[in-house]
C-alpha positions as a Python dict, from the first residue, in 0.01 Angstrom:
ca = {
    (1, 'M'): (0, 0, 0),
    (2, 'A'): (-252, -278, 66),
    (3, 'T'): (-66, -361, 389),
    (4, 'F'): (-87, 2, 496),
    (5, 'F'): (-464, 21, 452),
    (6, 'E'): (-511, -316, 621),
    (7, 'Q'): (-316, -193, 923),
    (8, 'L'): (-515, 129, 908),
    (9, 'I'): (-843, -62, 946),
    (10, 'N'): (-695, -274, 1225),
    (11, 'G'): (-567, 38, 1400),
    (12, 'L'): (-902, 213, 1385),
    (13, 'T'): (-1074, -98, 1522),
    (14, 'I'): (-832, -126, 1815),
    (15, 'G'): (-837, 251, 1863),
    (16, 'S'): (-1215, 249, 1894),
    (17, 'F'): (-1180, 26, 2205),
    (18, 'Y'): (-931, 268, 2357),
    (19, 'A'): (-1147, 568, 2264),
    (20, 'L'): (-1463, 431, 2429),
    (21, 'V'): (-1276, 350, 2751),
    (22, 'A'): (-1094, 687, 2736),
    (23, 'L'): (-1429, 866, 2717),
    (24, 'G'): (-1518, 727, 3060),
    (25, 'Y'): (-1182, 831, 3202),
    (26, 'S'): (-1222, 1180, 3059),
    (27, 'M'): (-1577, 1234, 3182),
    (28, 'V'): (-1496, 1123, 3537),
    (29, 'Y'): (-1178, 1330, 3554),
    (30, 'G'): (-1347, 1632, 3398),
    (31, 'V'): (-1619, 1644, 3663),
    (32, 'M'): (-1455, 1483, 3967),
    (33, 'K'): (-1083, 1547, 3899),
    (34, 'L'): (-1046, 1177, 3981),
    (35, 'I'): (-826, 931, 3793),
    (36, 'N'): (-1050, 625, 3810),
    (37, 'F'): (-794, 345, 3800),
    (38, 'A'): (-1074, 87, 3832),
    (39, 'H'): (-1218, 192, 3496),
    (40, 'G'): (-1011, -60, 3298),
    (41, 'D'): (-1128, -342, 3523),
    (42, 'L'): (-1490, -248, 3456),
    (43, 'F'): (-1402, -288, 3087),
    (44, 'A'): (-1276, -640, 3164),
    (45, 'L'): (-1586, -715, 3371),
    (46, 'G'): (-1805, -609, 3078),
    (47, 'S'): (-1617, -850, 2853),
    (48, 'Y'): (-1683, -1134, 3099),
    (49, 'L'): (-2051, -1044, 3137),
    (50, 'G'): (-2097, -1059, 2760),
    (51, 'Y'): (-1906, -1388, 2748),
    (52, 'T'): (-2120, -1537, 3026),
    (53, 'L'): (-2447, -1440, 2857),
    (54, 'L'): (-2340, -1586, 2522),
    (55, 'I'): (-2207, -1906, 2681),
    (56, 'A'): (-2499, -1959, 2921),
    (57, 'S'): (-2771, -1910, 2659),
    (58, 'S'): (-2589, -1934, 2326),
    (59, 'S'): (-2834, -2173, 2164),
    (60, 'W'): (-3142, -1985, 2288),
    (61, 'V'): (-3009, -1645, 2185),
    (62, 'T'): (-2894, -1770, 1846),
    (63, 'V'): (-3222, -1945, 1770),
    (64, 'H'): (-3444, -1655, 1872),
    (65, 'F'): (-3236, -1352, 1774),
    (66, 'G'): (-2973, -1478, 1531),
    (67, 'L'): (-2599, -1419, 1539),
    (68, 'W'): (-2614, -1039, 1527),
    (69, 'G'): (-2906, -1026, 1768),
    (70, 'G'): (-2713, -1231, 2023),
    (71, 'M'): (-2418, -997, 1990),
    (72, 'A'): (-2643, -693, 2039),
    (73, 'I'): (-2803, -848, 2350),
    (74, 'A'): (-2460, -925, 2496),
    (75, 'M'): (-2355, -562, 2445),
    (76, 'L'): (-2678, -433, 2596),
    (77, 'F'): (-2638, -667, 2892),
    (78, 'A'): (-2282, -541, 2950),
    (79, 'F'): (-2392, -178, 2901),
    (80, 'V'): (-2660, -201, 3170),
    (81, 'G'): (-2462, -426, 3406),
    (82, 'I'): (-2141, -220, 3399),
    (83, 'G'): (-2339, 104, 3421),
    (84, 'L'): (-2494, -23, 3746),
    (85, 'A'): (-2152, -139, 3865),
    (86, 'G'): (-2012, 209, 3802),
    (87, 'V'): (-2290, 372, 4005),
    (88, 'L'): (-2241, 125, 4291),
    (89, 'M'): (-1866, 183, 4283),
    (90, 'E'): (-1919, 558, 4320),
    (91, 'R'): (-2164, 512, 4607),
    (92, 'I'): (-1955, 257, 4798),
    (93, 'A'): (-1591, 335, 4722),
    (94, 'Y'): (-1576, 705, 4633),
    (95, 'R'): (-1860, 902, 4791),
    (96, 'P'): (-1762, 820, 5153),
    (97, 'V'): (-1408, 952, 5097),
    (98, 'Y'): (-1491, 1271, 4903),
    (99, 'P'): (-1426, 1489, 5211),
    (100, 'A'): (-1082, 1332, 5261),
    (101, 'G'): (-939, 1480, 4940),
    (102, 'R'): (-811, 1361, 4604),
    (103, 'L'): (-528, 1143, 4737),
    (104, 'S'): (-774, 928, 4931),
    (105, 'L'): (-987, 896, 4617),
    (106, 'V'): (-688, 772, 4417),
    (107, 'V'): (-610, 513, 4685),
    (108, 'S'): (-975, 405, 4687),
    (109, 'A'): (-969, 375, 4306),
    (110, 'L'): (-660, 153, 4320),
    (111, 'G'): (-831, -58, 4586),
    (112, 'M'): (-1140, -97, 4366),
    (113, 'S'): (-918, -201, 4075),
    (114, 'I'): (-758, -476, 4284),
    (115, 'F'): (-1099, -582, 4419),
    (116, 'L'): (-1255, -608, 4071),
    (117, 'Q'): (-958, -791, 3923),
    (118, 'N'): (-956, -1048, 4201),
    (119, 'G'): (-1335, -1075, 4191),
    (120, 'I'): (-1321, -1163, 3821),
    (121, 'M'): (-1051, -1421, 3893),
    (122, 'A'): (-1254, -1571, 4178),
    (123, 'I'): (-1571, -1605, 3968),
    (124, 'W'): (-1437, -1701, 3626),
    (125, 'G'): (-1096, -1841, 3719),
    (126, 'S'): (-741, -1735, 3644),
    (127, 'R'): (-720, -1915, 3309),
    (128, 'P'): (-803, -1710, 2997),
    (129, 'Q'): (-1147, -1768, 2851),
    (130, 'A'): (-1251, -1754, 2486),
    (131, 'Y'): (-1569, -1635, 2315),
    (132, 'P'): (-1701, -1937, 2120),
    (133, 'A'): (-1649, -1918, 1745),
    (134, 'A'): (-2018, -1995, 1690),
    (135, 'V'): (-2125, -1656, 1833),
    (136, 'V'): (-1863, -1446, 1651),
    (137, 'P'): (-1954, -1317, 1301),
    (138, 'S'): (-1680, -1423, 1058),
    (139, 'T'): (-1800, -1299, 718),
    (140, 'R'): (-1520, -1146, 512),
    (141, 'F'): (-1566, -919, 212),
    (142, 'S'): (-1389, -650, 13),
    (143, 'L'): (-1453, -285, 95),
    (144, 'L'): (-1299, -46, -160),
    (145, 'G'): (-1056, -323, -246),
    (146, 'L'): (-961, -386, 118),
    (147, 'P'): (-1029, -719, 292),
    (148, 'V'): (-1240, -654, 604),
    (149, 'T'): (-1468, -858, 826),
    (150, 'S'): (-1830, -779, 898),
    (151, 'L'): (-1739, -763, 1268),
    (152, 'Q'): (-1482, -489, 1204),
    (153, 'V'): (-1738, -284, 1012),
    (154, 'V'): (-1998, -319, 1289),
    (155, 'I'): (-1742, -233, 1560),
    (156, 'L'): (-1631, 80, 1375),
    (157, 'L'): (-1986, 194, 1294),
    (158, 'L'): (-2110, 135, 1648),
    (159, 'S'): (-1804, 295, 1809),
    (160, 'F'): (-1819, 610, 1597),
    (161, 'T'): (-2195, 635, 1652),
    (162, 'L'): (-2152, 613, 2030),
    (163, 'M'): (-1874, 871, 2022),
    (164, 'L'): (-2087, 1113, 1818),
    (165, 'V'): (-2384, 1064, 2052),
    (166, 'I'): (-2170, 1136, 2360),
    (167, 'W'): (-2017, 1439, 2191),
    (168, 'F'): (-2363, 1570, 2099),
    (169, 'I'): (-2498, 1518, 2452),
    (170, 'V'): (-2203, 1691, 2619),
    (171, 'E'): (-2153, 1974, 2369),
    (172, 'K'): (-2499, 2047, 2226),
    (173, 'T'): (-2764, 1979, 2492),
    (174, 'T'): (-2880, 2160, 2804),
    (175, 'F'): (-2779, 1869, 3023),
    (176, 'G'): (-2440, 1870, 2852),
    (177, 'A'): (-2405, 2237, 2949),
    (178, 'A'): (-2473, 2132, 3309),
    (179, 'I'): (-2198, 1870, 3283),
    (180, 'R'): (-1951, 2125, 3145),
    (181, 'A'): (-2046, 2378, 3412),
    (182, 'T'): (-1997, 2119, 3687),
    (183, 'A'): (-1660, 2027, 3542),
    (184, 'L'): (-1544, 2390, 3542),
    (185, 'D'): (-1671, 2490, 3888),
    (186, 'R'): (-1884, 2255, 4094),
    (187, 'S'): (-1965, 2508, 4368),
    (188, 'T'): (-2082, 2774, 4124),
    (189, 'A'): (-2281, 2516, 3928),
    (190, 'T'): (-2464, 2420, 4249),
    (191, 'L'): (-2542, 2787, 4322),
    (192, 'M'): (-2691, 2819, 3972),
    (193, 'G'): (-2936, 2536, 4044),
    (194, 'I'): (-2757, 2244, 3879),
    (195, 'D'): (-2808, 1916, 4063),
    (196, 'V'): (-2448, 1799, 4082),
    (197, 'R'): (-2557, 1459, 4218),
    (198, 'V'): (-2743, 1387, 3893),
    (199, 'V'): (-2436, 1485, 3690),
    (200, 'I'): (-2213, 1256, 3899),
    (201, 'F'): (-2466, 972, 3864),
    (202, 'F'): (-2470, 1022, 3487),
    (203, 'I'): (-2092, 1014, 3436),
    (204, 'F'): (-2042, 713, 3666),
    (205, 'A'): (-2319, 526, 3484),
    (206, 'L'): (-2244, 618, 3123),
    (207, 'G'): (-1862, 614, 3138),
    (208, 'P'): (-1832, 256, 3269),
    (209, 'A'): (-2125, 146, 3049),
    (210, 'L'): (-1931, 253, 2738),
    (211, 'G'): (-1635, 54, 2871),
    (212, 'G'): (-1866, -248, 2910),
    (213, 'I'): (-1968, -232, 2544),
    (214, 'A'): (-1602, -192, 2444),
    (215, 'G'): (-1520, -500, 2652),
    (216, 'V'): (-1771, -715, 2464),
    (217, 'M'): (-1650, -583, 2129),
    (218, 'N'): (-1291, -657, 2230),
    (219, 'G'): (-1387, -1011, 2333),
    (220, 'L'): (-1566, -1072, 2003),
    (221, 'Y'): (-1273, -929, 1806),
    (222, 'Y'): (-987, -1108, 1981),
    (223, 'R'): (-1194, -1398, 2121),
    (224, 'A'): (-956, -1444, 2418),
    (225, 'I'): (-1017, -1259, 2748),
    (226, 'S'): (-835, -1272, 3082),
    (227, 'F'): (-903, -1149, 3434),
    (228, 'N'): (-610, -902, 3431),
    (229, 'M'): (-671, -752, 3085),
    (230, 'G'): (-838, -449, 3239),
    (231, 'W'): (-512, -306, 3373),
    (232, 'T'): (-347, -306, 3029),
    (233, 'Y'): (-645, -157, 2848),
    (234, 'G'): (-707, 90, 3129),
    (235, 'L'): (-347, 210, 3113),
    (236, 'K'): (-362, 252, 2736),
    (237, 'A'): (-698, 430, 2754),
    (238, 'F'): (-555, 661, 3021),
    (239, 'T'): (-261, 724, 2788),
    (240, 'A'): (-508, 809, 2511),
    (241, 'T'): (-687, 1049, 2746),
    (242, 'I'): (-362, 1231, 2824),
    (243, 'L'): (-262, 1228, 2458),
    (244, 'G'): (-584, 1400, 2350),
    (245, 'G'): (-615, 1626, 2654),
    (246, 'I'): (-747, 1499, 2986),
    (247, 'G'): (-1101, 1611, 3058),
    (248, 'N'): (-1156, 1688, 2688),
    (249, 'I'): (-1424, 1466, 2528),
    (250, 'P'): (-1318, 1510, 2163),
    (251, 'G'): (-957, 1477, 2280),
    (252, 'A'): (-1030, 1136, 2435),
    (253, 'M'): (-1183, 1015, 2108),
    (254, 'I'): (-894, 1139, 1894),
    (255, 'G'): (-634, 1017, 2143),
    (256, 'G'): (-780, 666, 2145),
    (257, 'L'): (-797, 640, 1768),
    (258, 'L'): (-444, 777, 1726),
    (259, 'L'): (-311, 534, 1985),
    (260, 'G'): (-468, 240, 1803),
    (261, 'L'): (-332, 358, 1468),
    (262, 'M'): (20, 406, 1604),
    (263, 'E'): (17, 61, 1763),
    (264, 'S'): (-108, -111, 1452),
    (265, 'L'): (125, 64, 1207),
    (266, 'F'): (430, 13, 1425),
    (267, 'A'): (345, -356, 1478),
    (268, 'G'): (286, -405, 1106),
    (269, 'Y'): (598, -233, 977),
    (270, 'I'): (856, -255, 1255),
    (271, 'S'): (795, -486, 1551),
    (272, 'G'): (491, -603, 1743),
    (273, 'A'): (709, -671, 2048),
    (274, 'W'): (811, -302, 2072),
    (275, 'K'): (481, -139, 1986),
    (276, 'D'): (403, -35, 2344),
    (277, 'V'): (748, 121, 2384),
    (278, 'F'): (698, 317, 2062),
    (279, 'V'): (356, 442, 2173),
    (280, 'F'): (486, 573, 2505),
    (281, 'V'): (785, 738, 2335),
    (282, 'I'): (539, 921, 2109),
    (283, 'L'): (331, 1014, 2415),
    (284, 'I'): (635, 1162, 2589),
    (285, 'A'): (727, 1357, 2274),
    (286, 'V'): (374, 1498, 2243),
    (287, 'L'): (363, 1600, 2610),
    (288, 'L'): (700, 1772, 2579),
    (289, 'W'): (557, 1966, 2286),
    (290, 'R'): (205, 2017, 2431),
    (291, 'P'): (190, 1933, 2804),
    (292, 'T'): (-191, 1957, 2807),
    (293, 'G'): (-234, 1712, 2517),
    (294, 'L'): (-321, 1763, 2152),
    (295, 'L'): (-653, 1941, 2214),
    (296, 'G'): (-571, 2072, 2560),
    (297, 'E'): (-736, 2028, 2898),
    (298, 'K'): (-1070, 2194, 2962),
    (299, 'T'): (-1018, 2471, 3219),
    (300, 'A'): (-1221, 2761, 3348),
    (301, 'E'): (-1146, 3098, 3191),
    (302, 'K'): (-1038, 3373, 3430),
    (303, 'V'): (-1218, 3700, 3358),
}
């Protein structure tokens, strides 16, 4: 039983990474009907930005802000930097090809993914990098009889807080109503006075920014990062989005957490080498049962 709960904590921690990245996928697809294949590479770029900040000024950050303060600054740096990168990506790679249709957008997204991956490799090199142990909190303690690390607790608390904030903004605020209206019918939303450009700016800034924070948390948790890690995490986050219901914000959260739990439990009890195969078998089974995902895709009601 102790092994089960340990894998449960590990699964929730990993699933929180997937969920934060999946939120960005879901927001962009919900509004733009675009599968942003470059989203995973922005996650990887965020991990490298956090790594660079901690490496370049580790002693200064640690002395002035402490271990946790340095971690918070690295996450904030990645949040802002990747948010700006997301906005620039929309302006440069996507906006010029909007009139050409969705297929051209998908090709542009794939091109941006390749560009970002090779850009990371050109700047930081092809060899994996590692977050230094000195900047990673390593305190271990018992929580309800379960061995956990302080980093796991912070990752889970921060991830769930961010997810709740995004859910509240999208579901409970006036601006969130504008986002939902734009997702359902952009033309009608424009006629009703909603500035669609602001909505697009928001989703391309916030979605990648969440991925940037997830990238730093992933780097702190696993320590090792690589230039091509974005493709793997992007694919799994996209899987989580489909699992929960593409375009559905709560669905992206639940899909990411479920994906992390399934991976961790399968790796702990059966085989770590086959965990990805198991996850995709479960995904296929769920889609055969519910083609629109567990919570369904958000669509306009016909009246």
